Amino acid sequence: QAFEQATKANNLFPNQTWILETLAILYRKQRNYKEAISLIERCVKLQPDSDYYRKELKKYRSDLTGSFD
């Protein structure tokens, strides 16, 4: 149900980073790392000065590659 609600919210407000991040978290829990990374990359593009999203992107990418710096 959370995934459905987050998807609806994203359809209504596609450039809200907090919604994108919520979807990314849900995809990550499903181990759909590529989709999660894609959403976090959008967050970085929308907020390029955000250290938080850059750190999250690095963390999500490490999930995909299996490297934990």
CSV table of C-alpha atoms in Angstrom, one decimal:
chain,number,residue,atom,x,y,z
A,1,GLN,CA,0.0,0.0,0.0
A,2,ALA,CA,2.9,2.4,0.7
A,3,PHE,CA,4.3,1.8,-2.7
A,4,GLU,CA,0.9,2.5,-4.3
A,5,GLN,CA,0.5,5.8,-2.3
A,6,ALA,CA,4.0,6.9,-3.1
A,7,THR,CA,3.5,6.2,-6.8
A,8,LYS,CA,0.3,8.2,-6.8
A,9,ALA,CA,2.0,11.1,-5.0
A,10,ASN,CA,4.8,11.0,-7.5
A,11,ASN,CA,2.3,11.2,-10.4
A,12,LEU,CA,0.8,14.3,-8.9
A,13,PHE,CA,4.1,15.9,-7.8
A,14,PRO,CA,6.9,14.4,-9.9
A,15,ASN,CA,9.6,16.9,-8.9
A,16,GLN,CA,9.3,16.5,-5.1
A,17,THR,CA,12.5,15.0,-3.9
A,18,TRP,CA,11.0,13.6,-0.6
A,19,ILE,CA,8.5,11.6,-2.7
A,20,LEU,CA,11.2,10.4,-5.0
A,21,GLU,CA,13.3,9.4,-2.0
A,22,THR,CA,10.3,7.5,-0.5
A,23,LEU,CA,9.9,5.6,-3.7
A,24,ALA,CA,13.6,4.9,-3.8
A,25,ILE,CA,13.5,3.5,-0.3
A,26,LEU,CA,10.6,1.2,-1.2
A,27,TYR,CA,12.4,0.0,-4.4
A,28,ARG,CA,15.6,-0.6,-2.3
A,29,LYS,CA,13.7,-2.7,0.1
A,30,GLN,CA,12.5,-4.8,-2.8
A,31,ARG,CA,16.2,-5.0,-3.9
A,32,ASN,CA,15.3,-3.2,-7.1
A,33,TYR,CA,18.5,-1.2,-6.9
A,34,LYS,CA,18.6,0.1,-10.4
A,35,GLU,CA,15.2,1.8,-10.1
A,36,ALA,CA,16.1,3.1,-6.6
A,37,ILE,CA,19.4,4.6,-8.0
A,38,SER,CA,17.5,6.2,-10.9
A,39,LEU,CA,15.2,8.0,-8.4
A,40,ILE,CA,18.0,9.2,-6.2
A,41,GLU,CA,19.8,10.4,-9.3
A,42,ARG,CA,16.7,12.5,-10.1
A,43,CYS,CA,16.9,13.9,-6.5
A,44,VAL,CA,20.5,14.9,-7.1
A,45,LYS,CA,19.5,16.6,-10.4
A,46,LEU,CA,16.7,18.5,-8.7
A,47,GLN,CA,18.9,19.5,-5.7
A,48,PRO,CA,22.5,19.5,-7.1
A,49,ASP,CA,23.8,21.3,-4.0
A,50,SER,CA,22.4,18.7,-1.6
A,51,ASP,CA,25.2,16.7,0.1
A,52,TYR,CA,22.5,14.4,1.6
A,53,TYR,CA,21.3,13.1,-1.8
A,54,ARG,CA,24.9,12.7,-3.1
A,55,LYS,CA,25.7,10.6,0.0
A,56,GLU,CA,22.5,8.6,-0.5
A,57,LEU,CA,23.4,8.0,-4.2
A,58,LYS,CA,26.8,6.6,-3.2
A,59,LYS,CA,25.1,4.4,-0.6
A,60,TYR,CA,22.6,3.1,-3.1
A,61,ARG,CA,25.3,2.4,-5.7
A,62,SER,CA,27.3,0.4,-3.2
A,63,ASP,CA,24.2,-1.8,-2.7
A,64,LEU,CA,24.2,-2.5,-6.4
A,65,THR,CA,27.9,-3.2,-6.6
A,66,GLY,CA,28.2,-4.9,-3.2
A,67,SER,CA,31.1,-2.6,-2.2
A,68,PHE,CA,30.7,-0.8,1.1
A,69,ASP,CA,33.2,2.0,1.4
